Short mmCIF file of C-alpha atoms in Angstrom, two decimals:
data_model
loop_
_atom_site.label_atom_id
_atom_site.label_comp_id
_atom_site.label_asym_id
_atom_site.label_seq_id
_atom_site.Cartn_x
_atom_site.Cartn_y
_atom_site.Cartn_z
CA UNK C 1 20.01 13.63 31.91
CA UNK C 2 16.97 13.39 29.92
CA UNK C 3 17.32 16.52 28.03
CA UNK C 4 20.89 14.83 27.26
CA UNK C 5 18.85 11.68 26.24
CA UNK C 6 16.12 13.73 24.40
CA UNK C 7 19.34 15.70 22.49
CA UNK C 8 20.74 12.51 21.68
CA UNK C 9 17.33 10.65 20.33
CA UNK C 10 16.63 13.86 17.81
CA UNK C 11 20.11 14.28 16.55
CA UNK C 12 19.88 10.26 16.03
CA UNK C 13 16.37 10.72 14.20
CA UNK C 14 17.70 13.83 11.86
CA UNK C 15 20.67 12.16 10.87
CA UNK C 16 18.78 9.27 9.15
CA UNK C 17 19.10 9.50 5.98
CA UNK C 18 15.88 9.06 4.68
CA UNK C 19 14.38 11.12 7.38
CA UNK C 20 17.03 14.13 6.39
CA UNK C 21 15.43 14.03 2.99
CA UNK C 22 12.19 14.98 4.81
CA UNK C 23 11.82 18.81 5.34
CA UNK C 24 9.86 19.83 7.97
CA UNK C 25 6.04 20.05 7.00
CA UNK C 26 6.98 18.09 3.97
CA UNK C 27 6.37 14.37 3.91
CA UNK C 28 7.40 11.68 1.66
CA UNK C 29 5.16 11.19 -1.35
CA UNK C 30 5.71 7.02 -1.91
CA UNK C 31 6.29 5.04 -4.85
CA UNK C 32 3.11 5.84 -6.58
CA UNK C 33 0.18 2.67 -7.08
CA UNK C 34 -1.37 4.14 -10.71
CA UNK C 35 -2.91 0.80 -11.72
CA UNK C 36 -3.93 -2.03 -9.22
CA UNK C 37 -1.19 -4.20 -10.53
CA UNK C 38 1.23 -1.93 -9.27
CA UNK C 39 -0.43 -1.49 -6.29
CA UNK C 40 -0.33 -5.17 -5.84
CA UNK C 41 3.70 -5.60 -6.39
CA UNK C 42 4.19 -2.75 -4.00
CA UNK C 43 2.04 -4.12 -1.57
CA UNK C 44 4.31 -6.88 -1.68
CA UNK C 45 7.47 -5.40 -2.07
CA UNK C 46 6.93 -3.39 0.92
CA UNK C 47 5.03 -5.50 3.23
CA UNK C 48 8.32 -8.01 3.23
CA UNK C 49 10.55 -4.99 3.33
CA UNK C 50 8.75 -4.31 6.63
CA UNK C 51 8.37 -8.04 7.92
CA UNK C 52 12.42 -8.09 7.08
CA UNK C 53 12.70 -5.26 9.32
CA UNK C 54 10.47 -6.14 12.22
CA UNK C 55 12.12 -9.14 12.46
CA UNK C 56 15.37 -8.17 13.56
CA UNK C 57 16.36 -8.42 17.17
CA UNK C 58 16.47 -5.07 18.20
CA UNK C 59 15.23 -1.84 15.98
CA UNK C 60 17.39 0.86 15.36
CA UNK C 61 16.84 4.57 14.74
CA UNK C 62 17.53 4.04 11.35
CA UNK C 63 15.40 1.09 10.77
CA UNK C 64 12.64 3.47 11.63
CA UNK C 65 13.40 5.96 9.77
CA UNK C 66 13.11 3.23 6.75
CA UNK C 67 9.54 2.21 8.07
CA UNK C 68 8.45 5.84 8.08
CA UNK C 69 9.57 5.84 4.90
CA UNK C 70 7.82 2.50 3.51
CA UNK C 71 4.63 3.23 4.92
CA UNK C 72 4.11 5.76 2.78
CA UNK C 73 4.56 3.18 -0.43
CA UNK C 74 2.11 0.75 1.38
CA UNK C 75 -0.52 3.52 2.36
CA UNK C 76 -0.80 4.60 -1.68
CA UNK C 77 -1.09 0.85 -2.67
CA UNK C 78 -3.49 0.37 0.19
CA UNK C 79 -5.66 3.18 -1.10
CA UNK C 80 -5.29 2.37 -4.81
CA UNK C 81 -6.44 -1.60 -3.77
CA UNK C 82 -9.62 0.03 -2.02
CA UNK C 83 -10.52 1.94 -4.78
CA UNK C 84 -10.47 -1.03 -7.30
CA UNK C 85 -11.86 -3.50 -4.72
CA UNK C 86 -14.91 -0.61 -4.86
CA UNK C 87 -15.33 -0.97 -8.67
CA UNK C 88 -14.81 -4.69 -8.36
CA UNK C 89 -17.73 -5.16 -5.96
CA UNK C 90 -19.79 -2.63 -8.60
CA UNK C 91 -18.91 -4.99 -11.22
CA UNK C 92 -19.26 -8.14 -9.18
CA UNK C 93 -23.24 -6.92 -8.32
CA UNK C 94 -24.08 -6.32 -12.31
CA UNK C 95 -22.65 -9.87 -12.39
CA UNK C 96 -24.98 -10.28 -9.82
CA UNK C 97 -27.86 -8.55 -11.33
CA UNK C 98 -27.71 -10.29 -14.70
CA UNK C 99 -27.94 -13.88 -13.35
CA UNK C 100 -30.78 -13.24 -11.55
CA UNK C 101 -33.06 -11.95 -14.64
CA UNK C 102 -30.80 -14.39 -16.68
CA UNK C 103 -29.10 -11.50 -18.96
CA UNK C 104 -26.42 -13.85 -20.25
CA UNK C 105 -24.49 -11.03 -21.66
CA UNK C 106 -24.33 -8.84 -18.60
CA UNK C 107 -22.81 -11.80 -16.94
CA UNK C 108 -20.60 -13.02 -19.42
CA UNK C 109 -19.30 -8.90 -20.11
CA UNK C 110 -19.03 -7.62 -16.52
CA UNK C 111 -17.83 -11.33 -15.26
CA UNK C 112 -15.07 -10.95 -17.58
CA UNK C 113 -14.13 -7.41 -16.28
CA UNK C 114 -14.61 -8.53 -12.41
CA UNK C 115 -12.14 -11.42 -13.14
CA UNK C 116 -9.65 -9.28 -15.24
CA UNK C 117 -9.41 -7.37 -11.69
CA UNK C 118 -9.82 -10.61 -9.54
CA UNK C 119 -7.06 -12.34 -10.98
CA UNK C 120 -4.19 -9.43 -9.90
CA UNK C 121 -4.79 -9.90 -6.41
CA UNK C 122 -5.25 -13.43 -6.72
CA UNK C 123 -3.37 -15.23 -9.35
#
């Protein structure tokens, strides 16, 4: 009976179709994240595509397949976010830097490019 079940489960998962697309040892590149705007919109995108499917009732094999899927979308934005949220902080401390020995133009140039960044993840 639980071979049967086991049978059953893994012919379920490999007729998914977005898990068929995946060949074995392959895995799903994602929607890429090349500038942190984009990463922000997919972020988005595919954090309510996966909130619309967590909500439902009961999860099929197919809805799973979809989140395998998605997660790949969300880990590129996720990485792309990090990386600017680095340079942002690097900014953010020559902000830093330049108020404390009063450098008005270090402040006003890199507070400018901190804020250019600031303002896509928080409009």
């Amino acid at each position: 009976m639980k071979k049967l079940a086991l049978t059953a489960l893994l012919t379920t998962l490999l007729a998914t179709p977005a898990l068929a697309e995946e060949k074995p040892g392959e895995h799903f590149e994602g929607e890429p994240s090349g500038t942190l705007a984009e990463a922000v919109a997919n972020f988005s995108r595919y954090n309510q595509e996966l909130a619309d499917l967590l909500a439902k009732d009961e999860l099929t094999m197919p809805d799973v397949g979809e989140i395998h899927v998605l997660t790949y979308t969300l880990e590129n934005a996720l990485g792309k976010i990090s990386e600017e949220i680095e340079e942002m902080a690097e900014v953010l401390e020559e902000v830093h830097l330049g108020s404390e020995t009063g450098n008005v133009e270090r402040v006003r140039s890199n507070g400018e490019i901190y804020l250019e960044s600031a303002r896509i993840l928080i409009p």
